[in-house]
PDB file of C-alpha atoms in Angstrom:
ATOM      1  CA  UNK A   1     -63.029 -74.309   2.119  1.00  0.00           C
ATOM      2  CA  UNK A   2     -65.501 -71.374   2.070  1.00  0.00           C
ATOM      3  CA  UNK A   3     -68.306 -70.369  -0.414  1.00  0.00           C
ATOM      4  CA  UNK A   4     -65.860 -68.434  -2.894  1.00  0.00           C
ATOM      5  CA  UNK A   5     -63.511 -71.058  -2.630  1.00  0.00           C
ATOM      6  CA  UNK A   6     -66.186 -73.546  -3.866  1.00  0.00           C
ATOM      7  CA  UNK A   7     -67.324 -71.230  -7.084  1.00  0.00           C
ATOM      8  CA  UNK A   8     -63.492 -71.362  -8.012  1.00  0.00           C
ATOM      9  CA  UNK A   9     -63.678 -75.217  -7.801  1.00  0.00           C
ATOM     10  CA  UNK A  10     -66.610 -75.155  -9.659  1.00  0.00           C
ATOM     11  CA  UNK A  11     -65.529 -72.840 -12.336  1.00  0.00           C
ATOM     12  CA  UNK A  12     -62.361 -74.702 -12.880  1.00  0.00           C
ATOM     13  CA  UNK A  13     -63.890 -78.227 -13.023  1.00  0.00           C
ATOM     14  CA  UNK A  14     -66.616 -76.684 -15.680  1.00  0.00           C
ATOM     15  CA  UNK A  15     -64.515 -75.504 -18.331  1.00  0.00           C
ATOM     16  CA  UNK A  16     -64.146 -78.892 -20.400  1.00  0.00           C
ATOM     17  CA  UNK A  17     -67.696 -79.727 -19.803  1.00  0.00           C
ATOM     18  CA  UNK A  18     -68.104 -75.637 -20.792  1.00  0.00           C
ATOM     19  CA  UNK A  19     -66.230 -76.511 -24.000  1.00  0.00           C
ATOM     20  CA  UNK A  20     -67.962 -79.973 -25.193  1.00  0.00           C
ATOM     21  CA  UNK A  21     -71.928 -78.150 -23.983  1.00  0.00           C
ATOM     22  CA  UNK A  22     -71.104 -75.242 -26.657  1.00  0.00           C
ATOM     23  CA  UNK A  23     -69.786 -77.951 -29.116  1.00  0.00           C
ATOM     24  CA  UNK A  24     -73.111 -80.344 -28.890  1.00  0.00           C
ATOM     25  CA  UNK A  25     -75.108 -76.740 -28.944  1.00  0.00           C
ATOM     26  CA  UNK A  26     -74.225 -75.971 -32.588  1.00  0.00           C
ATOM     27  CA  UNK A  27     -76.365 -79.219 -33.284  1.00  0.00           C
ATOM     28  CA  UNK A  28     -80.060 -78.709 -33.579  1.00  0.00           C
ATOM     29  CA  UNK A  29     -81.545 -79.548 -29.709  1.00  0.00           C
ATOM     30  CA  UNK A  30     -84.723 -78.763 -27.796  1.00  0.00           C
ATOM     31  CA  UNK A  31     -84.525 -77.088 -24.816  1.00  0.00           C
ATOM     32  CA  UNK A  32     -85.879 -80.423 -22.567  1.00  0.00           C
ATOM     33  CA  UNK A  33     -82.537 -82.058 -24.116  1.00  0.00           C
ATOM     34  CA  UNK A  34     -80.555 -78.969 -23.495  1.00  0.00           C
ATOM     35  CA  UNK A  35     -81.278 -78.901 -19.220  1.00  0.00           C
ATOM     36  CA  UNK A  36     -81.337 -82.844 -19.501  1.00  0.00           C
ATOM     37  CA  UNK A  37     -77.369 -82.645 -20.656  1.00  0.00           C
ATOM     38  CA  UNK A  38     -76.727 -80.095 -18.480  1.00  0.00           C
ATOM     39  CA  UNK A  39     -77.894 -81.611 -15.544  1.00  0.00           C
ATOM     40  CA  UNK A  40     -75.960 -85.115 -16.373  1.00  0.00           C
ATOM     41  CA  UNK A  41     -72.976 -83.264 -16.765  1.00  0.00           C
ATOM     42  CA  UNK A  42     -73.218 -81.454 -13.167  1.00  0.00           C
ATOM     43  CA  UNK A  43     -74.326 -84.199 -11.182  1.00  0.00           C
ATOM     44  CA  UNK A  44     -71.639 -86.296 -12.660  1.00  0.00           C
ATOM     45  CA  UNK A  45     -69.292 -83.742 -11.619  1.00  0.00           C
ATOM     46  CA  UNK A  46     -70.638 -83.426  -8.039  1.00  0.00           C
ATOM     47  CA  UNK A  47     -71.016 -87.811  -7.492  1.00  0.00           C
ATOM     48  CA  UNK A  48     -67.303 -88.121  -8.591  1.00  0.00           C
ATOM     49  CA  UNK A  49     -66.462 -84.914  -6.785  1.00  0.00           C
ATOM     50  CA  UNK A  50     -68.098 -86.417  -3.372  1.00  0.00           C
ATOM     51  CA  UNK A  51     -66.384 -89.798  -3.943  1.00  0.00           C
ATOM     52  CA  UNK A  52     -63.340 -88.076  -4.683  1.00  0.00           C
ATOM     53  CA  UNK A  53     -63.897 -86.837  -0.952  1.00  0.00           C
ATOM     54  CA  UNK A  54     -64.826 -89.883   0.487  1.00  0.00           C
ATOM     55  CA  UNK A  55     -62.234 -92.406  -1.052  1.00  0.00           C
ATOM     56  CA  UNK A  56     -59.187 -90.220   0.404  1.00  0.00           C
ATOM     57  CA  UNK A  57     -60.968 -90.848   3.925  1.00  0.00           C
ATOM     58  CA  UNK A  58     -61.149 -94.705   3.371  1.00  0.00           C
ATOM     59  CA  UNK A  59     -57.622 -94.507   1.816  1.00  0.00           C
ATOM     60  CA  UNK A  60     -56.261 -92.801   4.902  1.00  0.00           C
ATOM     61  CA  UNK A  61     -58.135 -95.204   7.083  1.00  0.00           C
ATOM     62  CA  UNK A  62     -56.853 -98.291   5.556  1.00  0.00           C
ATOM     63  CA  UNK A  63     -53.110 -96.891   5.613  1.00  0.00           C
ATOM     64  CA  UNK A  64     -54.033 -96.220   9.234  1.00  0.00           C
ATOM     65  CA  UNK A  65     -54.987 -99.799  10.120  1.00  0.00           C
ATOM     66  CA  UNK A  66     -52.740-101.455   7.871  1.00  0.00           C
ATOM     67  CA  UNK A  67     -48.883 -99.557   7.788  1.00  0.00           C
ATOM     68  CA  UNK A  68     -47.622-102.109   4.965  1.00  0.00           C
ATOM     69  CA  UNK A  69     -49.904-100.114   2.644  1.00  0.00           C
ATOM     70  CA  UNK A  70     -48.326 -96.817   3.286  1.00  0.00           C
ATOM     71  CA  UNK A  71     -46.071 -97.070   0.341  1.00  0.00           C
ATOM     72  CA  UNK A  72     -49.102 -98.323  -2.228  1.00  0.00           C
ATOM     73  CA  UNK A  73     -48.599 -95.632  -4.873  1.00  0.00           C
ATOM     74  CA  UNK A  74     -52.546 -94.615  -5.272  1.00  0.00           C
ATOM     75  CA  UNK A  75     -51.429 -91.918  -7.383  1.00  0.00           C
ATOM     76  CA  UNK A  76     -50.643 -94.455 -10.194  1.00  0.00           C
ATOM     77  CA  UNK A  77     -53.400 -96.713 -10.244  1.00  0.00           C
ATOM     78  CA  UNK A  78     -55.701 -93.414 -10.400  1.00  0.00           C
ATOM     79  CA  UNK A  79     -53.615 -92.119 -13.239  1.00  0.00           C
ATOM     80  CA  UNK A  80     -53.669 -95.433 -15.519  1.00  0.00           C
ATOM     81  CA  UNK A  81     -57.931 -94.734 -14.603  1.00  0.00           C
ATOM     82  CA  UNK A  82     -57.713 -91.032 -15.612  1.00  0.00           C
ATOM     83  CA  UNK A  83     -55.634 -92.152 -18.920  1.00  0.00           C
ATOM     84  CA  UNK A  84     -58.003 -94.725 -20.054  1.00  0.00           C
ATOM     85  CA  UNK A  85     -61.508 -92.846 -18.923  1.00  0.00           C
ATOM     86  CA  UNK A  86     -59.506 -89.624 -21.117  1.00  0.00           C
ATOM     87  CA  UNK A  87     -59.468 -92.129 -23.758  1.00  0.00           C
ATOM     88  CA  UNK A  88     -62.729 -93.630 -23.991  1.00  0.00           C
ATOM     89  CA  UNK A  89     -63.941 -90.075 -23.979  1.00  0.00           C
ATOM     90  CA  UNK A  90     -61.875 -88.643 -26.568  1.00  0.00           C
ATOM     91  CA  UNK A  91     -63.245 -91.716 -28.989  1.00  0.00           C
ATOM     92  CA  UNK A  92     -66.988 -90.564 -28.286  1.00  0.00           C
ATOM     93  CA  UNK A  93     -65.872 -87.064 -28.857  1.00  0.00           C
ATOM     94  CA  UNK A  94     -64.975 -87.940 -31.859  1.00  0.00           C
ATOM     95  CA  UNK A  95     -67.436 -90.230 -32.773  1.00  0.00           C
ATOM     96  CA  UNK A  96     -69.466 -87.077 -32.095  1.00  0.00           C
ATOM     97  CA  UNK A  97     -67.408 -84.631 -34.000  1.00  0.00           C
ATOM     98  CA  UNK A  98     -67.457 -87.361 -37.506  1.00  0.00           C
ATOM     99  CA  UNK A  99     -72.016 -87.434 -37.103  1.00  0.00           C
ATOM    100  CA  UNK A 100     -71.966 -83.921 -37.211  1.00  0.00           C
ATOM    101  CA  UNK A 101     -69.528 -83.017 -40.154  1.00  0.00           C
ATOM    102  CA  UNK A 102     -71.479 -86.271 -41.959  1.00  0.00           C
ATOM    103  CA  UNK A 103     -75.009 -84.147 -40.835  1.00  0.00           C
ATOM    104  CA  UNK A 104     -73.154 -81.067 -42.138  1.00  0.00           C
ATOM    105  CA  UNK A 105     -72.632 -82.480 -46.029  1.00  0.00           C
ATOM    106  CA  UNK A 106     -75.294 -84.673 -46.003  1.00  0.00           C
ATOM    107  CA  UNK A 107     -77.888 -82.167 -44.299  1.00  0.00           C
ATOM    108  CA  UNK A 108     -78.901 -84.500 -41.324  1.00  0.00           C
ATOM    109  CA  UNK A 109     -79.986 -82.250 -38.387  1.00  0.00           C
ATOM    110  CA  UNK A 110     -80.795 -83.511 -34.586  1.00  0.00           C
ATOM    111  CA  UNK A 111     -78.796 -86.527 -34.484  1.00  0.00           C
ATOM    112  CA  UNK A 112     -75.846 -85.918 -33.154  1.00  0.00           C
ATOM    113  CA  UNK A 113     -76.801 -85.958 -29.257  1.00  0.00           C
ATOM    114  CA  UNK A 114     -78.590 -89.552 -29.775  1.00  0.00           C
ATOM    115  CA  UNK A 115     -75.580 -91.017 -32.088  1.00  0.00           C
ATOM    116  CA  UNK A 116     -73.820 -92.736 -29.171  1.00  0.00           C
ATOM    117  CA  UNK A 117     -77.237 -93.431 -27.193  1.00  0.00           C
ATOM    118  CA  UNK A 118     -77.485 -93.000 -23.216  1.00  0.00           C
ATOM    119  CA  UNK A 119     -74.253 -95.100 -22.578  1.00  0.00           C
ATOM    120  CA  UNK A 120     -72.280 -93.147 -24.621  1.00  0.00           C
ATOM    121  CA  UNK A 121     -73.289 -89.847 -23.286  1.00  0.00           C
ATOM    122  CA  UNK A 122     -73.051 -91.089 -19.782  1.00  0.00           C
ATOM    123  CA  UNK A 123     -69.473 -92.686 -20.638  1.00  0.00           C
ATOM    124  CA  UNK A 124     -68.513 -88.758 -22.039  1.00  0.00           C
ATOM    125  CA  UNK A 125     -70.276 -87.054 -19.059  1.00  0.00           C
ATOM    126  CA  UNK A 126     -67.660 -89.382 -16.744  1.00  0.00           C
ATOM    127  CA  UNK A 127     -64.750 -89.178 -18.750  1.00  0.00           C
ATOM    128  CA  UNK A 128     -64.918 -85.211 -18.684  1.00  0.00           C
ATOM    129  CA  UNK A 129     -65.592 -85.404 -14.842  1.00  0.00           C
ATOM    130  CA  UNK A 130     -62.529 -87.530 -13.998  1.00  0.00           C
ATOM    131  CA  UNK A 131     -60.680 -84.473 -12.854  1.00  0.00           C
ATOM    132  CA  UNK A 132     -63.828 -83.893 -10.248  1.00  0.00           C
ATOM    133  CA  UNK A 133     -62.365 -87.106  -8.795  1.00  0.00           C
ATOM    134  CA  UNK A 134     -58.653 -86.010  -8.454  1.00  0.00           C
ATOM    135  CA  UNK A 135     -60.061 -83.013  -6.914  1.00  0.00           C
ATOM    136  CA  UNK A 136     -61.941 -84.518  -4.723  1.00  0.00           C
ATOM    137  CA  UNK A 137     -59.437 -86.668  -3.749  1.00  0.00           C
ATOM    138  CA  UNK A 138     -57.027 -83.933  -2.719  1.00  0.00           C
ATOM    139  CA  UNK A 139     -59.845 -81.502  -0.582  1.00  0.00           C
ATOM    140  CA  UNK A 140     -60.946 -84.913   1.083  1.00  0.00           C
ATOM    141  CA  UNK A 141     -57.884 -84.337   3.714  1.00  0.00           C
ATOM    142  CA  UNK A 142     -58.976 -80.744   4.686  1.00  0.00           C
ATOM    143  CA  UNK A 143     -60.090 -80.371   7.791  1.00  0.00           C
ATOM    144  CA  UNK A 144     -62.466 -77.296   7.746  1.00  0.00           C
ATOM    145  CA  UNK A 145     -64.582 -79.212   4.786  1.00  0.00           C
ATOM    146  CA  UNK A 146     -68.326 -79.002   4.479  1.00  0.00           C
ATOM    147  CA  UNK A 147     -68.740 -81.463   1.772  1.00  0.00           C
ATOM    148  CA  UNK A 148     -72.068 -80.315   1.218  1.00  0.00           C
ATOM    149  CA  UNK A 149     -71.451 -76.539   0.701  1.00  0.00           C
ATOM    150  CA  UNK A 150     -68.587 -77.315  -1.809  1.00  0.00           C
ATOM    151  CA  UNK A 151     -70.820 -79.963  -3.658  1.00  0.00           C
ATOM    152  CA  UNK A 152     -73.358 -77.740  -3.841  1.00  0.00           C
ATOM    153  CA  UNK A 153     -71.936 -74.445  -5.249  1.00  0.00           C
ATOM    154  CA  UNK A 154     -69.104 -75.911  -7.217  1.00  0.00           C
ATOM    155  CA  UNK A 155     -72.208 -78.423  -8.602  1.00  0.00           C
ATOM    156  CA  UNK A 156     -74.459 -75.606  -9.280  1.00  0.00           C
ATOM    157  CA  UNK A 157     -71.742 -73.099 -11.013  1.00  0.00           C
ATOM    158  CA  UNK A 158     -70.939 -76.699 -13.423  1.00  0.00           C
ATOM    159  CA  UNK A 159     -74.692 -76.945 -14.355  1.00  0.00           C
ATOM    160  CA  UNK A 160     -74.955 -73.220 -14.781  1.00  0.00           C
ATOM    161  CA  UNK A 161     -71.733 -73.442 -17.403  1.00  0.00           C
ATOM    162  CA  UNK A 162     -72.957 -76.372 -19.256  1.00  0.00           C
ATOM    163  CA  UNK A 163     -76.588 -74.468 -19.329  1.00  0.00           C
ATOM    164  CA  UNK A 164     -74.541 -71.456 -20.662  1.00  0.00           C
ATOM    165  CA  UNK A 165     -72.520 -73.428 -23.341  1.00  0.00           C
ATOM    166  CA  UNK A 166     -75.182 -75.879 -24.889  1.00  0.00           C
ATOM    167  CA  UNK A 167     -77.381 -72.321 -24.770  1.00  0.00           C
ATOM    168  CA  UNK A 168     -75.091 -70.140 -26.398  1.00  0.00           C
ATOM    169  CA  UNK A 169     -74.173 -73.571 -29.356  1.00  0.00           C
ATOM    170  CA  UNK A 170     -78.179 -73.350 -29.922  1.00  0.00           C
ATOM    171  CA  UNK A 171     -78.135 -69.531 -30.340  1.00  0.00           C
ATOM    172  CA  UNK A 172     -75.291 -69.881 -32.788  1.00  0.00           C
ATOM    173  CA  UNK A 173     -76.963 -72.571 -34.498  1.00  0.00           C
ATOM    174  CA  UNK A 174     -80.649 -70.900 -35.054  1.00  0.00           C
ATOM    175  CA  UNK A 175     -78.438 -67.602 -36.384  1.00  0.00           C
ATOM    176  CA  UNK A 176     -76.197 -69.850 -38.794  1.00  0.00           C
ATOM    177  CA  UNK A 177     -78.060 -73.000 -39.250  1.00  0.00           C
ATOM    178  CA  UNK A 178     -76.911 -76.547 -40.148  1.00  0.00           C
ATOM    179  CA  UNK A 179     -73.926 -75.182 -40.834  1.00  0.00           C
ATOM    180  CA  UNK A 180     -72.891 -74.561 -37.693  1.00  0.00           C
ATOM    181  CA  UNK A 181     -72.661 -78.809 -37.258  1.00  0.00           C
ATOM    182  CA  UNK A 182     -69.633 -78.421 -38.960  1.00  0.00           C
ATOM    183  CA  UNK A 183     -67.923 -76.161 -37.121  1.00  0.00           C
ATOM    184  CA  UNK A 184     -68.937 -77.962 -33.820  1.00  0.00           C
ATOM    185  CA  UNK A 185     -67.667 -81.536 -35.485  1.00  0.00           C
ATOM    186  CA  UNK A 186     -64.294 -79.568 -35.912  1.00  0.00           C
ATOM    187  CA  UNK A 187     -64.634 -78.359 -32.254  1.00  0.00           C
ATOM    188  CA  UNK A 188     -65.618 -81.937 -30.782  1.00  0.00           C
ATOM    189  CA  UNK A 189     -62.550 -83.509 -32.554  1.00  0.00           C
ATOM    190  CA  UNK A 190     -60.344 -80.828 -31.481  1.00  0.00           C
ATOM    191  CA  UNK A 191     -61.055 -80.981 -27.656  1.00  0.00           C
ATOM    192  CA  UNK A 192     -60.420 -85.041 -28.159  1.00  0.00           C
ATOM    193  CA  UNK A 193     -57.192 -84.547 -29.672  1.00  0.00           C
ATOM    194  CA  UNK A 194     -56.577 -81.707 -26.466  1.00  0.00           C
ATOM    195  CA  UNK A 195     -57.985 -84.086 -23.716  1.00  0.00           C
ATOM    196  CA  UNK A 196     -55.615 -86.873 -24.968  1.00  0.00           C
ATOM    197  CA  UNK A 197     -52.376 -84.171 -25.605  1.00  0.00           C
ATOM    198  CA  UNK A 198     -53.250 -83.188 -21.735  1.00  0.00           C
ATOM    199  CA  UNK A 199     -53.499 -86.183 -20.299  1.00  0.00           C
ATOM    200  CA  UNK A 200     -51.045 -88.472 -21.588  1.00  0.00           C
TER     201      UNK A 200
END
């Protein structure tokens, strides 16, 4: 896997954490916050991207030493994982989406990003990266890989999206307001609903 190979990776693994940056950018956010999300949502990406890598080795060297395994269907046990990480994220998505329609009627501005605390944006940075895992998990058996080339670019192009969306949601935001919090909450609730209809 080459350089443009690993921008492609990255741009594909971005897009939901694209999509949930611009949603938390219609809420009113300093820039410190704004490369602090950013940042959590890359290297998220890239840790579950590497031990994507990494647990397809040890997989392949357990089967190895032990043959009984071979038929141990790892694809379900990391689907039931996927399902329920899809899920948790999907309820702080919409725990997200309610606090900013509530800001939106009741004029409450900056506290949408803090609503769930440091768990709960940790728990959504995860939940968004779980396909970083599968992916991981299937370029883990190429031989030509440079683990950290790919981890690098594809982790750098997922920062640079996340920058991008939470940017452009805080542009939007200082043009329209506090009434761009409700059309965020709409968008936050949406992508739950989407992230659920996708995965199960």
């Amino acid at each position: 896997m080459g350089f443009f190979q690993a921008i492609s990776l990255g741009l594909a693994l971005g897009a939901d954490s694209f999509s949930i940056s611009l949603s938390i950018g219609l809420n009113k956010i300093g820039w410190r916050r704004i490369i602090k999300l950013s940042l959590l949502f890359s290297l998220m990406q890239v840790v579950l991207l590497v031990g994507g890598v990494y647990s397809s080795e040890i997989l392949l060297f357990i089967v190895n030493c032990f043959p009984k395994l071979a038929g141990l269907q790892i694809e379900v046990v990391q689907s039931v994982a996927e399902k329920i990480m899809t899920f948790l994220g999907a309820a702080i998505l919409v725990c997200l989406g309610i606090n900013m329609i509530k800001g939106y009627f009741f004029k409450e501005e900056g506290r949408v990003v803090t609503y769930s605390g440091r768990f709960g944006l940790f728990l959504l940075a995860f939940s968004v990266s779980v396909d970083a895992l599968t992916a991981g998990f299937g370029i883990g058996i190429l031989n030509d890989l440079n683990i950290v080339l790919v981890s690098s670019v594809a982790g750098f192009v997922i920062w640079l999206m996340a920058f991008v969306g939470l940017s452009m949601g805080q542009q939007i935001y200082r043009f329209v307001g506090y009434k761009a919090q409700l059309a965020g909450g709409v968008l936050l609730m949406y992508l739950a609903v989407f992230f659920l209809w996708k995965t199960f």
